[in-house]
Amino acid sequence: MATPHTTSRTRPTKVKKHARTQKRKRDDVDAEKLQDAVSQIDLNSTHTSFSDLPLSAPTVEGLKSAHFSTLTDIQAKAIPRALQGSDILGAAKTGSGKTLAFVVPVLENLYRAQCVGPDAGLGAMIISPTRELAIQIFEVLRKVGGKGHLFAAGLVIGGKGLQEERDALSRMNIVVCTPGRILQHLSQTSTFNVDNLRMLVLDEADRIMDMGFKKDVDAIVEYLPPDRQTLLFSATQTKRVSDLSRLALKEPEYISVHEAASAATPKTLQQNYVVTPLPEKLDTLWSFIQSSKKSKILIFFSSGKQVRFVYQSFRHMQPGIPLLHLLGRQKQTARLEITQKFSNAKHSCLFATDVVARGLDFPAVDWVIQVDCPEDADTYIHRVGRTARYEKEGRAVLFLDPSEEEGMLSRLEQKRVPIERINVRDKKQMSIKNQMQSMCFKDPSLKYLGQKAFTSYVRSLHVQKDKEVFKIENYPLEEFASSLGLPGAPRIKYLKADPTEVKELKNRSRMETALSESESEASEGEEGEVSTKKNGVRTKYDRMFERQNQDILADHYSKMVRNNDDDELDLNKLDGEQIGDDALFDVKRRIPADQALSSDDEDVEQLSGAIIEPDQLGPRSINIPGTSAPLILDSKRREKLLKSKKKVLKLKDRGNKLVFDDDGNAHQLYELENEDDFRARGAADEQRERFLLSERERVEEADLADKALAKEKRREKREKRKERERAEEDGGKADEDGETGEDLMANFAADAEAGEDGDLEQERPKTKRPKKWFEQDVVEPEEEEREIGTFDEMEAAAARLLG
Ligand code: ADP
Ligand code: MG
């Protein structure tokens, strides 16, 4: 422990402490004065700038240093009332400055109440639905409150150790938090005292009050003192009575500054939609990105799996613009890094889920593209609200399948969203289907992501509440699967489940994940597995089977782990319930999930079209494309056979011989002609006669040519022989003359030639070899004088005459 006589440290601290107490005393006086001024604010007069309001010196300083001077509409209406202690339901368009509308009253009200320092306890709790938004609110709080205020403020959003947060919480005056994490502290941290809490703020209040967070919020409120001030803000705020009673609001002021406005979205936002059938969405998206490389684009999908798949596949295709992706299941550090990267980027494209739909204030986003239709008009409003913030311009494009168009437009109209149709220019539309297919073919892990993306999309359609917009039977799912590069649509079996519970399940899964991530450091990359500690010890092998690509698992293992594959089911495990019929979906693949088929084996990829019969336990049969009979897999050896391309080729049927005509068209060797044409040419017998006759003529002509050729060859032979004989005679003489070796060689060559087709032939026994069917009798020269008798002989004689 530090002792008082260690001067070098204690003296400055003492001085500092003294200065602080002095300041507090001054602040007390200030606070009293301010309190008077606040109670005298005329709520009917219009305030245009922060200087019109009775604010403490540190807040004024903070606002000045952040360059905030004029009040926005919501700030002008909400801040004076909040300073006077009223409960508020604040509604104003996206990007209209709601954050300051509650941050300033929080700082001021705590300041005037002198709720400062570690002894004062927690004075204000600000709840945000997402971690990213909580961080952003905290930044604003720090910017405005960091110029002389002495509050201890902190973030409690998970991602850090519980103990670390616990220690910090006990000293905090203002906490910015997410519902799940703060509830965990309220219920588990004994030193966390909220008895002095004066203010509760819910940003994006409608979201926090909806089904996903219902239980948490109700539980949090149970811990809080009832005599507090409550502020609720959102762009889509309602005065739902049930919410008011749940939060025990006291005569709340409903401040809706844009209620009378013609549009629920910012004036500076241009909104359009394109009708693009589901299977063409990715083509349209790719074409759009290609034509907007010098922009900052935010792209929304309905599920994290879609985000991952499209991000991964587009990245492979080198789009020429930096790509980023953000989803709830990424690690906290990665999420932070990505939000910062996107904030700082000039040109970038962020693929995201609705985790960034609310509240986030990315600077200068040019485009918001909604590839998947939002679940309702409110979600639409928040998504497009990421651009055109605080008087800046922005554009938003919504992709709609033809079946969604009518329903979604009527929903948007009801919410006063002005939106116009535009068409994609045919010239600019590109098709990436082939590329997607070849990428999925080459990269099994991408194909696996694609299958996941498909099932999660179909699943999201199935659980949509608004059945007038989302009519699942109208979507061309088979074509959609092939547009993702998949060889077929993975089959999805719908189990009985109440779709209304799905949203809650989804949220809880996200929150539980967040908890387990920080609690046990057990998070495993992006997938963010839900910890199943409560269900007993998990071995290395359990993890392996949970994470493995299902396509390459042995089939009985697939069966064992299939139920662990879905998040919802993991949740059941967390709740300690049995995995059973309340599971939502069961995915059946048409692609073999077979131990013989390792997906990184190129040969076996050939079998992508193979269909394995569902009965997979006993001997199985498998249809290999190009074979007529199924292959029975009744032994390991047979299964091994599938690994060899050669052996699989052997199983395939023999090919057919084709002939090609002069134009290069292929024909069967024997093509059947049309029967009518055949009859038109006369009776069959007559035709046969005619055919025989014509063929005979053809053969005879060919014979003549052949014989002439044969005769020519014989003549040549004869001449060669004579030449040789002459040469032999000359050679004898030359020998006597003592000719050189060169000439000897020449003789030798001539002999050899003669041996080949001259003399030797003569010596060959005259046994006739059997004639082939196409050969005519060759008339030997010796037999020339024979009497001509047969038809053939007559022919030969004629040929001789002609020759
Ligand atoms: P909302 O919560 O309504 O969507 P934010 O509070 O996030 O909007 O504010 C949107 C943007 O407007 C922020 O970038 C913020 O800095 C800016 N802003 C808010 N109030 C003012 C103001 N009074 N003067 C200038 N800029 C402001
Ligand atoms: Mg906001």
PDB file of C-alpha atoms in Angstrom, residues 10 82 87-88 108 123 211 221 381 421 601:
ATOM      1  CA  THR A  10       1.358  11.441  -2.880  1.00  0.00           C
ATOM      2  CA  ALA A  82     -35.741  15.400 -20.980  1.00  0.00           C
ATOM      3  CA  ASP A  87     -40.239  10.277 -19.777  1.00  0.00           C
ATOM      4  CA  ILE A  88     -39.950  10.447 -23.549  1.00  0.00           C
ATOM      5  CA  GLU A 108     -26.804  17.065 -17.702  1.00  0.00           C
ATOM      6  CA  GLY A 123     -26.837   6.769 -12.536  1.00  0.00           C
ATOM      7  CA  MET A 211     -39.854 -10.451 -29.329  1.00  0.00           C
ATOM      8  CA  VAL A 221     -36.579  -3.735 -15.641  1.00  0.00           C
ATOM      9  CA  ILE A 381     -36.453   2.025 -43.275  1.00  0.00           C
ATOM     10  CA  ARG A 421     -39.091   1.232 -60.064  1.00  0.00           C
ATOM     11  CA  ASP A 601     -10.868 -35.850 -54.420  1.00  0.00           C
TER      12      ASP A 601
END
